Amino acid sequence: MAISLKDQLLKAGLADNKRARQADHAKRQEAKGKNDAENATLAVQKARELQAEKDREANRQLVLQQEQKAIAAQIRQLIEAHRIDRKGGELSYQFSDDRKVKKLLVSEPQQYQLIHGQIAIVRLNEQYELVPTAIAEKIQQRDASFIALLNTRQVSAVDVDDPYADYQIPYDLML
């Protein structure tokens, strides 16, 4: 069997046991330290990348929330600026909202406009408001969840050969 260099130096008297142990210890520490340093560097780099990704995601969520708040504020401002006054409404207009039948008191011209798609019903702070269809379409482009009722405009096609074209439909048959 071959004798190690350390053992040969000890036999020759050129080194003592204490220095040999210190050299072995230093060698082991150096080998261990290099691997630990490389592993620690990789771990720190991965942690930084993960933190950067978390920060980007949190920032994206924050920007998204701010955009949603801005859109909600724009919609609220549109509704408040263009709402149609319903005072004096004596007719009950019924519509469905979230699978529930809701009732709104409107005047006769407002009922006609609702039926023919000239005005729409929108939600604002758990209440319903009437707005012109153009405003409701702008609201729908931003967030459709604010729209409770938006009928399409009905263009009346007049039939030339209609024998009853000259007669008006009675009030109570309209709906």
CSV table of C-alpha atoms in Angstrom, one decimal:
chain,number,residue,atom,x,y,z
A,1,MET,CA,0.0,0.0,0.0
A,2,ALA,CA,1.2,3.5,-0.8
A,3,ILE,CA,2.0,5.8,2.1
A,4,SER,CA,0.4,9.3,1.9
A,5,LEU,CA,2.5,12.4,1.6
A,6,LYS,CA,1.4,13.5,5.0
A,7,ASP,CA,2.6,10.2,6.6
A,8,GLN,CA,5.9,10.5,4.6
A,9,LEU,CA,6.5,14.1,5.9
A,10,LEU,CA,5.7,13.0,9.5
A,11,LYS,CA,8.2,10.1,9.2
A,12,ALA,CA,10.9,12.3,7.8
A,13,GLY,CA,10.3,14.8,10.7
A,14,LEU,CA,9.6,17.7,8.4
A,15,ALA,CA,6.1,18.2,9.8
A,16,ASP,CA,4.4,17.6,13.2
A,17,ASN,CA,1.0,16.1,14.0
A,18,LYS,CA,-0.5,19.4,14.9
A,19,ARG,CA,0.3,21.1,11.6
A,20,ALA,CA,-0.9,18.0,9.7
A,21,ARG,CA,-4.3,18.1,11.5
A,22,GLN,CA,-4.6,21.8,10.8
A,23,ALA,CA,-3.8,21.3,7.1
A,24,ASP,CA,-6.5,18.5,6.9
A,25,HIS,CA,-9.0,20.7,8.7
A,26,ALA,CA,-8.3,23.7,6.4
A,27,LYS,CA,-8.6,21.5,3.4
A,28,ARG,CA,-12.0,20.1,4.5
A,29,GLN,CA,-13.3,23.6,5.4
A,30,GLU,CA,-12.2,24.9,2.0
A,31,ALA,CA,-14.0,22.1,0.2
A,32,LYS,CA,-17.1,22.5,2.3
A,33,GLY,CA,-17.1,26.3,2.1
A,34,LYS,CA,-16.9,26.3,-1.7
A,35,ASN,CA,-20.0,24.1,-2.1
A,36,ASP,CA,-21.8,26.0,0.6
A,37,ALA,CA,-20.9,29.3,-1.0
A,38,GLU,CA,-22.1,28.2,-4.4
A,39,ASN,CA,-25.3,26.7,-2.9
A,40,ALA,CA,-25.9,29.9,-0.9
A,41,THR,CA,-25.3,32.1,-3.9
A,42,LEU,CA,-27.8,30.0,-5.9
A,43,ALA,CA,-30.3,30.0,-3.1
A,44,VAL,CA,-30.0,33.8,-2.7
A,45,GLN,CA,-30.5,34.3,-6.5
A,46,LYS,CA,-33.6,32.0,-6.5
A,47,ALA,CA,-35.0,33.9,-3.5
A,48,ARG,CA,-34.5,37.2,-5.3
A,49,GLU,CA,-36.2,35.9,-8.4
A,50,LEU,CA,-39.1,34.6,-6.4
A,51,GLN,CA,-39.5,37.8,-4.5
A,52,ALA,CA,-39.3,39.8,-7.8
A,53,GLU,CA,-42.0,37.7,-9.3
A,54,LYS,CA,-44.2,38.1,-6.2
A,55,ASP,CA,-43.6,41.9,-6.3
A,56,ARG,CA,-44.6,42.0,-10.0
A,57,GLU,CA,-47.7,40.0,-9.4
A,58,ALA,CA,-48.7,42.2,-6.4
A,59,ASN,CA,-48.0,45.3,-8.5
A,60,ARG,CA,-50.2,43.9,-11.4
A,61,GLN,CA,-53.0,43.2,-8.9
A,62,LEU,CA,-52.8,46.7,-7.5
A,63,VAL,CA,-52.9,48.3,-10.9
A,64,LEU,CA,-55.9,46.1,-11.8
A,65,GLN,CA,-57.7,47.2,-8.7
A,66,GLN,CA,-57.0,50.8,-9.4
A,67,GLU,CA,-58.3,50.5,-12.9
A,68,GLN,CA,-61.5,48.8,-11.7
A,69,LYS,CA,-62.0,51.6,-9.1
A,70,ALA,CA,-61.4,54.2,-11.8
A,71,ILE,CA,-64.0,52.5,-14.1
A,72,ALA,CA,-66.5,52.3,-11.3
A,73,ALA,CA,-66.0,56.0,-10.6
A,74,GLN,CA,-66.5,56.9,-14.3
A,75,ILE,CA,-69.7,54.8,-14.4
A,76,ARG,CA,-71.0,56.4,-11.2
A,77,GLN,CA,-70.3,59.9,-12.6
A,78,LEU,CA,-72.1,59.0,-15.9
A,79,ILE,CA,-75.2,57.7,-14.1
A,80,GLU,CA,-75.4,60.7,-11.7
A,81,ALA,CA,-74.9,63.2,-14.5
A,82,HIS,CA,-77.4,61.7,-16.9
A,83,ARG,CA,-80.1,60.1,-14.7
A,84,ILE,CA,-83.7,60.7,-15.6
A,85,ASP,CA,-86.0,62.0,-12.8
A,86,ARG,CA,-88.7,59.5,-11.9
A,87,LYS,CA,-90.8,61.8,-9.7
A,88,GLY,CA,-94.5,61.6,-10.3
A,89,GLY,CA,-94.2,58.0,-11.7
A,90,GLU,CA,-97.5,56.2,-11.1
A,91,LEU,CA,-97.1,53.2,-13.5
A,92,SER,CA,-95.4,50.1,-12.2
A,93,TYR,CA,-92.7,48.8,-14.7
A,94,GLN,CA,-91.6,45.3,-13.9
A,95,PHE,CA,-88.3,43.8,-15.1
A,96,SER,CA,-86.0,40.9,-14.1
A,97,ASP,CA,-82.7,41.5,-12.4
A,98,ASP,CA,-80.5,38.6,-11.2
A,99,ARG,CA,-83.5,36.2,-11.6
A,100,LYS,CA,-85.7,38.4,-9.5
A,101,VAL,CA,-88.6,40.5,-10.6
A,102,LYS,CA,-88.1,44.1,-9.7
A,103,LYS,CA,-90.6,46.9,-9.8
A,104,LEU,CA,-90.0,50.5,-10.7
A,105,LEU,CA,-92.5,53.4,-10.7
A,106,VAL,CA,-92.3,55.4,-13.9
A,107,SER,CA,-94.4,57.8,-15.8
A,108,GLU,CA,-96.3,56.9,-19.0
A,109,PRO,CA,-93.7,58.4,-21.4
A,110,GLN,CA,-90.9,56.7,-19.5
A,111,GLN,CA,-92.7,53.4,-19.7
A,112,TYR,CA,-93.0,53.9,-23.5
A,113,GLN,CA,-89.3,54.8,-23.8
A,114,LEU,CA,-88.3,51.8,-21.7
A,115,ILE,CA,-90.3,49.4,-23.9
A,116,HIS,CA,-89.0,50.9,-27.1
A,117,GLY,CA,-85.3,51.0,-26.0
A,118,GLN,CA,-84.9,54.7,-25.7
A,119,ILE,CA,-83.9,54.7,-22.1
A,120,ALA,CA,-82.4,51.9,-19.9
A,121,ILE,CA,-82.3,50.9,-16.2
A,122,VAL,CA,-79.0,50.8,-14.5
A,123,ARG,CA,-77.8,49.9,-10.9
A,124,LEU,CA,-76.3,52.5,-8.7
A,125,ASN,CA,-75.6,51.8,-5.0
A,126,GLU,CA,-78.3,49.2,-4.7
A,127,GLN,CA,-80.8,51.4,-6.4
A,128,TYR,CA,-82.1,51.6,-9.9
A,129,GLU,CA,-81.9,54.7,-12.1
A,130,LEU,CA,-83.1,55.5,-15.6
A,131,VAL,CA,-80.5,56.8,-18.2
A,132,PRO,CA,-80.6,57.4,-21.9
A,133,THR,CA,-79.7,54.4,-24.1
A,134,ALA,CA,-76.5,56.1,-25.4
A,135,ILE,CA,-75.2,56.5,-21.8
A,136,ALA,CA,-76.2,52.9,-21.0
A,137,GLU,CA,-74.2,51.7,-24.0
A,138,LYS,CA,-71.2,53.6,-22.8
A,139,ILE,CA,-71.6,52.0,-19.3
A,140,GLN,CA,-72.0,48.6,-20.9
A,141,GLN,CA,-68.7,49.1,-22.7
A,142,ARG,CA,-66.9,49.8,-19.4
A,143,ASP,CA,-68.7,47.2,-17.2
A,144,ALA,CA,-71.9,45.4,-18.1
A,145,SER,CA,-72.7,44.4,-14.6
A,146,PHE,CA,-74.2,47.9,-13.9
A,147,ILE,CA,-76.9,47.4,-16.6
A,148,ALA,CA,-80.2,46.0,-15.3
A,149,LEU,CA,-82.3,46.5,-18.4
A,150,LEU,CA,-81.3,47.6,-21.9
A,151,ASN,CA,-83.9,46.9,-24.5
A,152,THR,CA,-82.9,47.2,-28.2
A,153,ARG,CA,-84.4,49.9,-30.2
A,154,GLN,CA,-87.2,48.8,-32.2
A,155,VAL,CA,-87.6,50.3,-35.6
A,156,SER,CA,-91.2,50.0,-36.6
A,157,ALA,CA,-91.5,48.5,-40.1
A,158,VAL,CA,-94.6,49.9,-41.7
A,159,ASP,CA,-96.2,47.5,-44.0
A,160,VAL,CA,-97.7,49.3,-47.0
A,161,ASP,CA,-100.4,46.8,-47.5
A,162,ASP,CA,-101.5,46.8,-43.8
A,163,PRO,CA,-105.2,47.4,-43.7
A,164,TYR,CA,-105.0,48.4,-40.0
A,165,ALA,CA,-102.2,50.9,-40.4
A,166,ASP,CA,-104.5,53.9,-39.9
A,167,TYR,CA,-105.9,52.5,-36.6
A,168,GLN,CA,-104.0,53.2,-33.3
A,169,ILE,CA,-103.4,50.3,-30.9
A,170,PRO,CA,-105.4,50.8,-27.6
A,171,TYR,CA,-103.3,51.8,-24.6
A,172,ASP,CA,-104.2,48.8,-22.5
A,173,LEU,CA,-103.1,46.3,-25.2
A,174,MET,CA,-99.5,47.7,-25.4
A,175,LEU,CA,-96.8,45.7,-23.7
